[in-house]
Each structure stands twice: as C-alpha cells, then as structure tokens.
Amino acid sequence: MTEQHSEVLVRASILHFLRDPGTDASPSAWEYFEDGALYIVDGCVRACGPWQAICATYPHVAQHTACHVDYSGKLLIPGFVDCHVHYPQTAVMGAYGKQLLDWLTHYTFPAEAAFADPATAHASAEHFIQRLLAHGTTTASVYATVHAHSVDAFFEAASHYDLRMLCGKIMMDRHCPENLRDTAESSERDSAALIERWHNKGRLRYSITPRFAPTSTEAQLDAAARLYTSHPDVHLQSHLSENHGEIQWVRELFPNCAHYTDVYRHHGLLGPRAIYGHGIHLSDAELDMLAAHGSAIAFCPTSNRFLGSGHFDASKTLAAGVKVGLATDVGGGTSLSMLRTMNAAYEVSMTTATPLNPWRLWYLASLGGAAALGLDQFIGNFEAGHEADFTVLDFEATPDLAWRIHHCKTLEERLFALMTLGDERCVVATHALGKATTRLK
Ligand code: GUN
Ligand code: ZN
C-alpha cells in the first residue's frame, strides 16, 4: 500500500467480456490472459492484461510485492451477477411438489410472513449475503418481503461488505394473505422512504418491487409507476409470464390489456432498468414491446425446471433485442450457484432451436447480467474504471472436475466443463472493490 492509494496487483488466469459473443461466439467479445494481471487502485480497475505487460507498464507496483495477491493457476472472472433472487425464500428452497401458484400459497407466503419479526429478517439477510459471497456472487437484484424493515436488514448486511446490490420491498395489496398485504398508499409511502434511506447510499440501489400483476391492484401498479418516474435512476423488478395458470389469471384480471406484458406497459412499468423474472411464454409482440422499452428478462432455469414452469428461449429473446441476465430465483430456484445456473441454462437451451454456447453463458453470468440490470457502467467486466468485484475459481475443485479438466484440450472445453460440473466448491475467493470478502481455500 502507498500512502495515498490502496493498490492491489492480482495474478491469475483472467477472463472477461467486452460485449455479447452472440450465437457465433465471436472471439473479439472477450479477453483471456493465461498469466494475467488485474491492477486495482482504490477499489477500481486501473488495468487488466498479461502479467509481464502490466508489470512493465507499472514497475512501482510490480516491485511492491506487499500489494500482490497470487491466484496463479486459478480462473479470475468478474463477480457473478444474479439478476433475480428472493432472500426471504432461502428457508423454502427445494420444497416438494407444487407449481407456481400453489407453491406461493403453501411455502412462499408463510416463509415471508415470518419476516414480520425484524430479528428473523436480520439473521436471514446476514446468512444470505454470506452465502451469496461463498457462491461467488457479488451483485444481485433481490426481493425482500412486504415489510419495509426486511429491506433495511438486507441493505445493512450488504453494506458491511460494500457490495453493489439492488433490493426492494414487495408491493402486494391483493390476492395474498392478510398478514402480507399492504395498500397502494402505504406501499408508495414505504417505498419512497426506503428510496430516500438507501438509494445510491454507497453502492446500494433501490429497485421498486411490485411482486407481479395478480397481487397488485391497478392503484398500486400506478403507485409503482409514480415511484419509477419520479426517481430517475431507480430500478424496477417484477415477474412476467412464468406459468400458464398465472397467465390465464392475468388475462381474467386485466381483460382490457392485450397481453401480460401490456399490463405493465399500460401502467407505465416498462423502461430502462426494469427487469422481469421468467418471461417464458411471451409472444413475439410481447418480446417486441419489451425490446422497444429497453426492459430486460431474468432467465431463471433451475426455478423454471423445479416449478415445471417451462423452457425459456434465451437465444430467441436476445435475438428480439431484449436484454437477458441469468438468475437463481431462490427459493423457486434450487441453488445460489451461478455455475449450476449456467449448467441449467445450457440444458434448457438444448430443448430450443438455438442452444447457448459456453462463451455466451459466461457472458450472461457477468457482463450480460450487469447490462440487464442497467449496472454495466459500474460492474460486469474489467475495463478501466470499473469496480473491482471478482471471483476466483478452481478448475480442479472436485476429483471429477479435475479429471475432466485434465482431458480438455482447449480453453472453451475447460470453461464448459467448469460450468457443467462445477458449483460453489469451485469458489476460492470472492473480492468486492478489490478486497477479499472470503478466502475459502
Ligand atoms: N411470481 C410471483 N411471486 C413469485 C415468487 O416469489 N417466485 C416465483 N418464482 N414466481 C413468483
Ligand atoms: Zn421470483
């Protein structure tokens, strides 16, 4: 460390993306440095490149070995971005036997009702943040519960590690248990107060969170839109077109709208920094509407398989001009691991006309997710000036993976094996703003 600056020089095999590699896996979309260096000043990337070249350009840091961190032989990537996850639902992850609407009633709502107790919220938030970091995830778009204090608990836990996180209080004023119900007025007031308290506090940002169209009255959707338009850089998250029963219900509740996406358009809830979970059963007209408004879809493959919701077509959605990020959707999803999520995304894509290639999957888990959340000016790759959030992965974390890696001939094969056979056991360390939050091995 020098007097004025905190400097870190990290050595590892480094992979990051400059843009979407597309369906043809265009190599100009990524940079890979087998013996790489990431030079970080005051928590932000100053330079990223081959070790020898960075050392030659910055000899004072090269000589100052006290600021070196050596992960040679390991893979260093931008911290994973989880575009849609419910922190109060970790307690019902993997609950047996229901599709979406029954699953909400039997498991999700009771779990969320327990958050009326602030102590439950605080303990769960701390647990969740620690588990995210253990899985290599440094940014997530997080649903709290209807209780305002559940957002306070989450942001307090995230701020201990200075993480870039999005979170919002669920707005839900109908078709849910009494003890989880707010009103259009109270949800607008509470959300506005939370925005005041947390939005842009350090790296934290607020996401307005109407749960989904069936659990909000039209008055509440209008309230959400007022919050969205009156705070220019605030985010928005909700659910869209996940399950056939849900879609039919929306049709009945909003007979004057052309389709599910049109409900959100009609109420002013489409636009930049708005991301919708699932989007499995969208028509071409709905995809065009999302693209025209610059809204994104969070692809939640483990959840979609687990709840029997259907197979999202990521390639088709991207081709329509809609941004897509990857997401765990815990507790519908079955793991916080973005590696497992990438594997599930690949398997789901194999049922579609255009399966995802390995490069695009690694892109979606990092820069693609950051772009889908409207955060790519801060995170997602190692361009100079970006915040230095990164994850270090071990290609040989398990005997099966190590054996497979030993037989791989190319980087593409190794990356693919890492995401198909890997999980949180591969995470060696997770750094936020250059600092280690965990060094697990
Ligand atoms: N739709 C509305 N709420 C939820 C939720 O909590 N999880 C999932 N997967 N879908 C939803
Ligand atoms: Zn969800």
Short mmCIF file of C-alpha atoms and ligand atoms in Angstrom, two decimals:
data_model
loop_
_atom_site.label_atom_id
_atom_site.label_comp_id
_atom_site.label_asym_id
_atom_site.label_seq_id
_atom_site.Cartn_x
_atom_site.Cartn_y
_atom_site.Cartn_z
CA MET A 1 0.00 0.00 0.00
CA THR A 2 1.24 3.51 -0.78
CA GLU A 3 0.38 6.49 1.39
CA GLN A 4 -2.28 7.97 -0.91
CA HIS A 5 -3.70 4.94 -2.71
CA SER A 6 -4.70 1.45 -1.84
CA GLU A 7 -3.21 -0.65 -4.62
CA VAL A 8 -3.62 -4.34 -5.36
CA LEU A 9 -1.99 -6.37 -8.12
CA VAL A 10 -3.67 -9.72 -8.64
CA ARG A 11 -2.10 -12.55 -10.66
CA ALA A 12 -4.34 -15.25 -12.16
CA SER A 13 -5.77 -16.58 -15.40
CA ILE A 14 -8.25 -13.82 -16.22
CA LEU A 15 -11.38 -13.95 -18.39
CA HIS A 16 -13.79 -11.10 -19.02
CA PHE A 17 -16.17 -9.96 -21.74
CA LEU A 18 -16.31 -6.71 -23.67
CA ARG A 19 -19.65 -7.48 -25.32
CA ASP A 20 -22.10 -10.29 -26.07
CA PRO A 21 -20.25 -13.02 -28.02
CA GLY A 22 -23.57 -13.85 -29.73
CA THR A 23 -24.63 -17.12 -31.30
CA ASP A 24 -21.37 -17.39 -33.25
CA ALA A 25 -19.13 -16.97 -30.18
CA SER A 26 -17.19 -14.08 -31.66
CA PRO A 27 -13.69 -14.10 -30.04
CA SER A 28 -13.38 -10.30 -30.15
CA ALA A 29 -16.10 -10.26 -27.46
CA TRP A 30 -13.77 -11.47 -24.70
CA GLU A 31 -10.24 -11.18 -23.38
CA TYR A 32 -8.36 -14.05 -21.77
CA PHE A 33 -4.94 -13.77 -20.19
CA GLU A 34 -3.49 -17.15 -19.24
CA ASP A 35 -0.93 -15.45 -16.99
CA GLY A 36 -2.88 -12.28 -16.28
CA ALA A 37 -2.77 -9.26 -14.01
CA LEU A 38 -5.55 -7.15 -12.59
CA TYR A 39 -4.25 -3.85 -11.27
CA ILE A 40 -6.64 -2.20 -8.82
CA VAL A 41 -6.40 1.29 -7.33
CA ASP A 42 -8.84 2.42 -4.65
CA GLY A 43 -11.18 -0.48 -5.39
CA CYS A 44 -11.45 0.18 -9.13
CA VAL A 45 -9.74 -1.45 -12.10
CA ARG A 46 -6.79 0.58 -13.37
CA ALA A 47 -5.58 -2.03 -15.89
CA CYS A 48 -6.07 -5.64 -16.91
CA GLY A 49 -3.76 -7.60 -19.20
CA PRO A 50 -0.85 -10.03 -19.44
CA TRP A 51 1.23 -10.18 -16.22
CA GLN A 52 4.52 -9.22 -17.91
CA ALA A 53 2.98 -6.28 -19.77
CA ILE A 54 1.23 -4.85 -16.72
CA CYS A 55 4.42 -5.22 -14.64
CA ALA A 56 6.42 -3.41 -17.34
CA THR A 57 3.90 -0.57 -17.52
CA TYR A 58 3.59 -0.16 -13.74
CA PRO A 59 7.07 -1.05 -12.39
CA HIS A 60 6.46 0.56 -8.98
CA VAL A 61 3.55 -1.84 -8.32
CA ALA A 62 5.44 -4.78 -9.81
CA GLN A 63 8.24 -4.17 -7.30
CA HIS A 64 5.90 -3.54 -4.38
CA THR A 65 5.24 -7.20 -3.65
CA ALA A 66 3.36 -6.47 -0.42
CA CYS A 67 0.35 -5.47 -2.52
CA HIS A 68 0.41 -8.61 -4.71
CA VAL A 69 -2.25 -11.30 -4.43
CA ASP A 70 -1.34 -14.55 -6.16
CA TYR A 71 -4.06 -16.77 -7.60
CA SER A 72 -1.82 -18.26 -10.31
CA GLY A 73 -3.40 -21.28 -12.00
CA LYS A 74 -6.90 -20.24 -10.89
CA LEU A 75 -9.53 -18.56 -13.07
CA LEU A 76 -10.39 -14.96 -12.15
CA ILE A 77 -13.65 -13.58 -13.56
CA PRO A 78 -15.91 -10.62 -12.77
CA GLY A 79 -18.10 -11.40 -9.75
CA PHE A 80 -21.23 -13.31 -10.72
CA VAL A 81 -24.42 -11.27 -11.19
CA ASP A 82 -27.68 -12.90 -10.03
CA CYS A 83 -30.48 -10.94 -11.70
CA HIS A 84 -33.43 -12.23 -9.63
CA VAL A 85 -33.44 -13.79 -6.18
CA HIS A 86 -35.70 -13.73 -3.08
CA TYR A 87 -33.60 -13.59 0.06
CA PRO A 88 -36.52 -14.50 2.41
CA GLN A 89 -37.09 -17.72 0.48
CA THR A 90 -33.78 -19.43 1.29
CA ALA A 91 -35.71 -21.26 4.00
CA VAL A 92 -38.08 -22.90 1.46
CA MET A 93 -35.55 -23.69 -1.26
CA GLY A 94 -36.27 -27.15 -2.69
CA ALA A 95 -39.75 -27.57 -1.16
CA TYR A 96 -41.53 -30.51 -2.78
CA GLY A 97 -44.39 -30.91 -5.13
CA LYS A 98 -46.13 -27.72 -6.29
CA GLN A 99 -46.33 -25.48 -9.32
CA LEU A 100 -46.13 -21.70 -9.02
CA LEU A 101 -49.48 -20.59 -7.58
CA ASP A 102 -49.79 -23.45 -5.06
CA TRP A 103 -46.11 -23.13 -4.20
CA LEU A 104 -46.62 -19.44 -3.37
CA THR A 105 -49.56 -20.25 -1.11
CA HIS A 106 -48.07 -23.27 0.68
CA TYR A 107 -44.41 -22.36 1.06
CA THR A 108 -43.54 -18.84 -0.02
CA PHE A 109 -46.12 -16.73 1.75
CA PRO A 110 -45.65 -18.46 5.14
CA ALA A 111 -41.86 -18.05 4.84
CA GLU A 112 -42.26 -14.37 4.03
CA ALA A 113 -44.78 -13.85 6.85
CA ALA A 114 -42.06 -14.89 9.32
CA PHE A 115 -40.25 -11.68 8.36
CA ALA A 116 -42.72 -9.65 10.39
CA ASP A 117 -40.12 -10.30 13.07
CA PRO A 118 -37.16 -7.96 12.40
CA ALA A 119 -34.78 -10.42 14.09
CA THR A 120 -35.70 -13.06 11.51
CA ALA A 121 -35.05 -10.56 8.73
CA HIS A 122 -31.64 -9.59 10.12
CA ALA A 123 -30.46 -13.16 10.66
CA SER A 124 -31.68 -14.21 7.20
CA ALA A 125 -30.10 -11.20 5.47
CA GLU A 126 -26.70 -11.86 7.06
CA HIS A 127 -26.92 -15.57 6.18
CA PHE A 128 -27.96 -14.76 2.61
CA ILE A 129 -25.15 -12.27 1.96
CA GLN A 130 -22.56 -14.69 3.31
CA ARG A 131 -23.92 -17.50 1.15
CA LEU A 132 -24.01 -15.29 -1.97
CA LEU A 133 -20.34 -14.45 -1.45
CA ALA A 134 -19.49 -18.10 -0.81
CA HIS A 135 -21.05 -18.84 -4.21
CA GLY A 136 -19.00 -16.09 -5.91
CA THR A 137 -21.90 -13.69 -6.47
CA THR A 138 -21.11 -10.02 -5.82
CA THR A 139 -24.23 -8.34 -7.25
CA ALA A 140 -27.86 -9.43 -7.12
CA SER A 141 -31.30 -8.00 -7.73
CA VAL A 142 -33.02 -9.02 -4.54
CA TYR A 143 -36.65 -9.24 -3.44
CA ALA A 144 -37.25 -8.58 0.23
CA THR A 145 -40.74 -9.05 1.72
CA VAL A 146 -43.66 -6.67 2.09
CA HIS A 147 -42.12 -5.46 5.37
CA ALA A 148 -40.03 -2.30 4.98
CA HIS A 149 -37.64 -3.47 7.71
CA SER A 150 -36.74 -6.51 5.55
CA VAL A 151 -35.11 -4.08 3.09
CA ASP A 152 -33.28 -2.30 5.91
CA ALA A 153 -31.98 -5.67 7.11
CA PHE A 154 -30.77 -6.61 3.64
CA PHE A 155 -29.05 -3.34 2.85
CA GLU A 156 -27.42 -3.24 6.29
CA ALA A 157 -25.95 -6.71 5.70
CA ALA A 158 -24.80 -5.78 2.16
CA SER A 159 -23.20 -2.56 3.36
CA HIS A 160 -20.91 -4.49 5.75
CA TYR A 161 -19.12 -5.77 2.63
CA ASP A 162 -19.60 -2.64 0.50
CA LEU A 163 -21.41 -4.61 -2.22
CA ARG A 164 -23.22 -3.34 -5.29
CA MET A 165 -26.71 -4.62 -4.60
CA LEU A 166 -30.29 -3.94 -5.64
CA CYS A 167 -33.23 -4.62 -3.34
CA GLY A 168 -36.82 -3.56 -2.87
CA LYS A 169 -39.84 -4.01 -0.65
CA ILE A 170 -42.52 -6.18 -2.23
CA MET A 171 -45.66 -4.20 -3.06
CA MET A 172 -48.68 -6.50 -2.73
CA ASP A 173 -52.20 -5.31 -1.92
CA ARG A 174 -54.47 -8.17 -3.05
CA HIS A 175 -54.71 -11.94 -3.58
CA CYS A 176 -52.35 -12.75 -0.75
CA PRO A 177 -52.68 -13.44 2.99
CA GLU A 178 -53.85 -10.53 5.17
CA ASN A 179 -50.60 -10.52 7.12
CA LEU A 180 -48.60 -9.87 3.93
CA ARG A 181 -50.84 -7.20 2.48
CA ASP A 182 -50.01 -3.52 2.18
CA THR A 183 -52.10 -0.86 0.44
CA ALA A 184 -51.44 1.27 -2.61
CA GLU A 185 -50.86 4.26 -0.31
CA SER A 186 -48.73 2.54 2.32
CA SER A 187 -46.58 0.79 -0.28
CA GLU A 188 -45.90 4.05 -2.09
CA ARG A 189 -45.07 5.82 1.17
CA ASP A 190 -42.85 2.99 2.47
CA SER A 191 -41.04 2.53 -0.85
CA ALA A 192 -40.41 6.29 -1.13
CA ALA A 193 -38.95 6.33 2.40
CA LEU A 194 -36.72 3.34 1.56
CA ILE A 195 -35.52 5.06 -1.62
CA GLU A 196 -34.70 8.12 0.46
CA ARG A 197 -32.85 5.98 3.02
CA TRP A 198 -30.92 3.59 0.76
CA HIS A 199 -30.87 4.51 -2.93
CA ASN A 200 -27.32 5.44 -4.00
CA LYS A 201 -26.08 5.07 -0.44
CA GLY A 202 -22.59 3.82 -1.28
CA ARG A 203 -23.06 1.13 -3.92
CA LEU A 204 -26.63 0.24 -2.96
CA ARG A 205 -29.57 0.97 -5.22
CA TYR A 206 -33.28 0.64 -4.76
CA SER A 207 -35.49 -1.49 -7.01
CA ILE A 208 -39.24 -0.81 -6.96
CA THR A 209 -40.80 -4.25 -6.49
CA PRO A 210 -44.48 -4.84 -7.31
CA ARG A 211 -44.50 -8.65 -6.83
CA PHE A 212 -46.47 -9.37 -10.03
CA ALA A 213 -49.64 -8.12 -11.67
CA PRO A 214 -52.07 -10.52 -9.89
CA THR A 215 -51.09 -9.33 -6.39
CA SER A 216 -51.37 -5.60 -7.10
CA THR A 217 -54.47 -3.51 -7.69
CA GLU A 218 -54.37 -1.08 -10.58
CA ALA A 219 -53.98 1.70 -8.00
CA GLN A 220 -50.85 0.00 -6.66
CA LEU A 221 -49.36 -0.52 -10.14
CA ASP A 222 -49.93 3.21 -10.74
CA ALA A 223 -48.20 3.98 -7.43
CA ALA A 224 -45.22 1.86 -8.52
CA ALA A 225 -45.08 3.81 -11.80
CA ARG A 226 -45.08 7.13 -9.92
CA LEU A 227 -42.09 5.97 -7.88
CA TYR A 228 -40.33 4.77 -11.06
CA THR A 229 -40.80 8.03 -12.97
CA SER A 230 -40.13 10.40 -10.08
CA HIS A 231 -36.71 8.84 -9.25
CA PRO A 232 -34.71 8.96 -12.48
CA ASP A 233 -32.10 6.26 -11.75
CA VAL A 234 -34.13 3.89 -9.61
CA HIS A 235 -34.60 0.27 -10.73
CA LEU A 236 -37.72 -1.89 -11.02
CA GLN A 237 -38.28 -5.65 -10.79
CA SER A 238 -41.29 -7.93 -11.08
CA HIS A 239 -42.44 -11.26 -12.55
CA LEU A 240 -43.85 -11.90 -16.02
CA SER A 241 -45.22 -14.87 -17.95
CA GLU A 242 -43.84 -17.68 -15.80
CA ASN A 243 -46.68 -20.20 -15.64
CA HIS A 244 -49.77 -20.96 -17.74
CA GLY A 245 -52.16 -20.72 -14.77
CA GLU A 246 -50.68 -17.35 -13.86
CA ILE A 247 -51.03 -16.06 -17.44
CA GLN A 248 -54.69 -17.09 -17.59
CA TRP A 249 -55.30 -15.38 -14.24
CA VAL A 250 -53.74 -12.14 -15.54
CA ARG A 251 -55.96 -12.34 -18.63
CA GLU A 252 -59.02 -12.51 -16.37
CA LEU A 253 -57.85 -9.74 -14.03
CA PHE A 254 -56.87 -7.32 -16.82
CA PRO A 255 -59.34 -8.02 -19.67
CA ASN A 256 -58.64 -4.70 -21.35
CA CYS A 257 -54.91 -5.33 -21.86
CA ALA A 258 -53.67 -7.08 -25.00
CA HIS A 259 -51.43 -9.46 -23.06
CA TYR A 260 -49.45 -9.85 -19.82
CA THR A 261 -46.62 -7.52 -20.91
CA ASP A 262 -49.22 -4.95 -21.92
CA VAL A 263 -50.44 -4.81 -18.30
CA TYR A 264 -47.05 -3.47 -17.24
CA ARG A 265 -46.83 -1.15 -20.28
CA HIS A 266 -50.33 0.18 -19.61
CA HIS A 267 -49.30 1.04 -16.06
CA GLY A 268 -46.00 2.69 -17.02
CA LEU A 269 -43.79 -0.07 -15.66
CA LEU A 270 -41.71 -0.82 -18.75
CA GLY A 271 -38.50 1.08 -19.36
CA PRO A 272 -34.77 1.09 -18.73
CA ARG A 273 -33.50 -0.58 -15.52
CA ALA A 274 -36.73 -2.62 -15.33
CA ILE A 275 -36.17 -6.37 -15.22
CA TYR A 276 -38.84 -9.06 -15.25
CA GLY A 277 -38.31 -12.57 -13.95
CA HIS A 278 -39.01 -15.54 -16.26
CA GLY A 279 -40.74 -14.33 -19.47
CA ILE A 280 -41.04 -17.95 -20.60
CA HIS A 281 -44.24 -17.85 -22.62
CA LEU A 282 -44.01 -14.45 -24.30
CA SER A 283 -45.42 -13.87 -27.79
CA ASP A 284 -43.39 -12.08 -30.46
CA ALA A 285 -45.48 -8.96 -29.84
CA GLU A 286 -44.54 -9.07 -26.14
CA LEU A 287 -40.85 -9.51 -26.93
CA ASP A 288 -41.03 -6.53 -29.29
CA MET A 289 -42.73 -4.46 -26.61
CA LEU A 290 -40.05 -5.28 -24.04
CA ALA A 291 -37.28 -4.51 -26.56
CA ALA A 292 -38.85 -1.19 -27.56
CA HIS A 293 -38.97 -0.11 -23.90
CA GLY A 294 -35.45 -1.34 -23.05
CA SER A 295 -36.65 -3.74 -20.34
CA ALA A 296 -34.86 -6.99 -19.57
CA ILE A 297 -35.70 -10.59 -18.68
CA ALA A 298 -34.09 -12.57 -15.87
CA PHE A 299 -33.68 -16.19 -17.04
CA CYS A 300 -34.18 -18.47 -14.04
CA PRO A 301 -33.53 -22.00 -15.34
CA THR A 302 -33.31 -24.00 -12.10
CA SER A 303 -36.54 -22.43 -10.89
CA ASN A 304 -38.31 -22.97 -14.21
CA ARG A 305 -37.37 -26.65 -14.16
CA PHE A 306 -38.14 -27.10 -10.47
CA LEU A 307 -41.61 -25.48 -10.61
CA GLY A 308 -42.38 -27.08 -14.01
CA SER A 309 -42.90 -23.62 -15.50
CA GLY A 310 -41.48 -24.28 -18.97
CA HIS A 311 -38.41 -23.70 -21.11
CA PHE A 312 -37.25 -20.13 -21.70
CA ASP A 313 -35.75 -19.49 -25.15
CA ALA A 314 -32.78 -17.25 -24.37
CA SER A 315 -31.42 -17.09 -27.93
CA LYS A 316 -34.79 -16.06 -29.35
CA THR A 317 -35.27 -13.44 -26.65
CA LEU A 318 -31.81 -11.97 -27.22
CA ALA A 319 -32.37 -12.00 -31.00
CA ALA A 320 -35.53 -9.95 -30.42
CA GLY A 321 -33.36 -7.25 -28.85
CA VAL A 322 -34.36 -7.93 -25.24
CA LYS A 323 -31.55 -7.92 -22.69
CA VAL A 324 -31.25 -11.16 -20.74
CA GLY A 325 -29.49 -11.88 -17.46
CA LEU A 326 -29.13 -15.14 -15.56
CA ALA A 327 -30.75 -15.65 -12.18
CA THR A 328 -31.15 -18.26 -9.48
CA ASP A 329 -34.67 -17.22 -8.35
CA VAL A 330 -34.10 -18.90 -5.00
CA GLY A 331 -36.40 -20.20 -3.41
CA GLY A 332 -38.10 -21.32 -6.66
CA GLY A 333 -34.55 -21.97 -7.82
CA THR A 334 -32.65 -24.80 -6.22
CA SER A 335 -29.20 -23.28 -5.77
CA LEU A 336 -27.45 -19.94 -5.26
CA SER A 337 -24.65 -21.18 -7.51
CA MET A 338 -24.38 -19.32 -10.80
CA LEU A 339 -22.27 -22.21 -12.12
CA ARG A 340 -25.15 -24.60 -11.54
CA THR A 341 -27.48 -21.98 -13.02
CA MET A 342 -25.32 -21.74 -16.17
CA ASN A 343 -25.45 -25.51 -16.48
CA ALA A 344 -29.24 -25.50 -16.14
CA ALA A 345 -29.46 -22.65 -18.67
CA TYR A 346 -27.44 -24.71 -21.12
CA GLU A 347 -29.62 -27.78 -20.59
CA VAL A 348 -32.82 -25.77 -21.03
CA SER A 349 -31.40 -24.15 -24.17
CA MET A 350 -30.74 -27.62 -25.61
CA THR A 351 -34.54 -28.00 -25.93
CA THR A 352 -34.70 -24.88 -28.13
CA ALA A 353 -33.72 -24.22 -31.76
CA THR A 354 -30.50 -22.39 -30.83
CA PRO A 355 -28.66 -23.76 -27.77
CA LEU A 356 -26.44 -21.36 -25.84
CA ASN A 357 -22.70 -21.66 -26.43
CA PRO A 358 -20.25 -21.69 -23.47
CA TRP A 359 -18.95 -18.18 -24.13
CA ARG A 360 -22.39 -16.68 -24.15
CA LEU A 361 -23.23 -18.44 -20.88
CA TRP A 362 -20.15 -17.00 -19.17
CA TYR A 363 -21.10 -13.61 -20.62
CA LEU A 364 -24.68 -13.87 -19.31
CA ALA A 365 -23.42 -14.65 -15.80
CA SER A 366 -21.27 -11.49 -15.73
CA LEU A 367 -21.47 -8.55 -18.16
CA GLY A 368 -24.79 -9.70 -19.63
CA GLY A 369 -26.39 -9.70 -16.18
CA ALA A 370 -24.87 -6.32 -15.35
CA ALA A 371 -26.28 -4.88 -18.59
CA ALA A 372 -29.70 -6.45 -17.95
CA LEU A 373 -29.77 -4.69 -14.57
CA GLY A 374 -28.54 -1.39 -16.01
CA LEU A 375 -25.35 -1.60 -13.94
CA ASP A 376 -22.78 -2.24 -16.69
CA GLN A 377 -21.27 1.22 -16.29
CA PHE A 378 -20.06 0.03 -12.84
CA ILE A 379 -19.56 -3.73 -12.95
CA GLY A 380 -19.52 -6.80 -15.20
CA ASN A 381 -16.02 -6.63 -16.69
CA PHE A 382 -12.51 -5.31 -16.03
CA GLU A 383 -12.48 -2.24 -18.23
CA ALA A 384 -10.52 0.58 -16.61
CA GLY A 385 -12.62 2.49 -14.09
CA HIS A 386 -14.98 -0.39 -13.33
CA GLU A 387 -15.45 -1.53 -9.76
CA ALA A 388 -13.09 -4.39 -8.98
CA ASP A 389 -15.52 -7.12 -7.93
CA PHE A 390 -14.16 -10.53 -8.85
CA THR A 391 -14.40 -14.22 -8.15
CA VAL A 392 -11.61 -16.77 -8.26
CA LEU A 393 -12.47 -20.30 -9.39
CA ASP A 394 -10.59 -23.56 -9.10
CA PHE A 395 -10.73 -25.80 -12.19
CA GLU A 396 -9.80 -28.78 -10.03
CA ALA A 397 -12.10 -28.33 -7.03
CA THR A 398 -13.52 -31.84 -7.15
CA PRO A 399 -11.96 -35.11 -8.35
CA ASP A 400 -14.50 -35.50 -11.16
CA LEU A 401 -13.95 -31.97 -12.41
CA ALA A 402 -10.16 -32.24 -12.11
CA TRP A 403 -10.18 -35.49 -14.11
CA ARG A 404 -12.36 -33.96 -16.84
CA ILE A 405 -10.23 -30.78 -16.98
CA HIS A 406 -7.10 -32.88 -17.32
CA HIS A 407 -8.57 -34.33 -20.52
CA CYS A 408 -9.69 -30.99 -22.03
CA LYS A 409 -7.70 -29.65 -24.96
CA THR A 410 -8.97 -26.05 -25.25
CA LEU A 411 -9.99 -23.18 -23.00
CA GLU A 412 -13.54 -23.48 -24.34
CA GLU A 413 -13.66 -27.11 -23.23
CA ARG A 414 -12.33 -26.21 -19.80
CA LEU A 415 -14.82 -23.35 -19.33
CA PHE A 416 -17.65 -25.60 -20.39
CA ALA A 417 -16.59 -28.37 -18.02
CA LEU A 418 -16.28 -25.87 -15.18
CA MET A 419 -19.88 -24.73 -15.65
CA THR A 420 -21.37 -28.17 -16.24
CA LEU A 421 -19.54 -30.00 -13.44
CA GLY A 422 -18.71 -27.10 -11.10
CA ASP A 423 -20.54 -25.49 -8.22
CA GLU A 424 -19.74 -23.42 -5.11
CA ARG A 425 -16.93 -25.82 -4.22
CA CYS A 426 -15.00 -24.19 -7.09
CA VAL A 427 -15.09 -20.73 -5.47
CA VAL A 428 -11.66 -20.00 -4.00
CA ALA A 429 -12.30 -16.36 -3.10
CA THR A 430 -14.72 -13.52 -3.70
CA HIS A 431 -13.47 -9.93 -3.74
CA ALA A 432 -15.51 -6.71 -3.62
CA LEU A 433 -13.77 -3.45 -4.59
CA GLY A 434 -10.54 -5.45 -4.66
CA LYS A 435 -10.87 -6.66 -1.05
CA ALA A 436 -11.30 -10.33 -0.17
CA THR A 437 -14.68 -10.94 1.44
CA THR A 438 -13.92 -14.63 1.74
CA ARG A 439 -10.90 -16.71 1.05
CA LEU A 440 -12.27 -20.18 1.33
CA LYS A 441 -9.26 -22.23 0.29
N1 GUN B 1 -44.37 -14.91 -9.01
C1 GUN B 1 -44.80 -14.10 -8.02
N2 GUN B 1 -44.08 -14.25 -6.90
C2 GUN B 1 -43.16 -15.18 -7.18
C3 GUN B 1 -42.10 -15.77 -6.41
O1 GUN B 1 -41.89 -15.46 -5.25
N3 GUN B 1 -41.37 -16.71 -7.06
C4 GUN B 1 -41.57 -17.06 -8.35
N4 GUN B 1 -40.78 -17.98 -8.93
N5 GUN B 1 -42.56 -16.53 -9.08
C5 GUN B 1 -43.34 -15.61 -8.49
ZN ZN B 2 -39.05 -14.62 -8.37
#
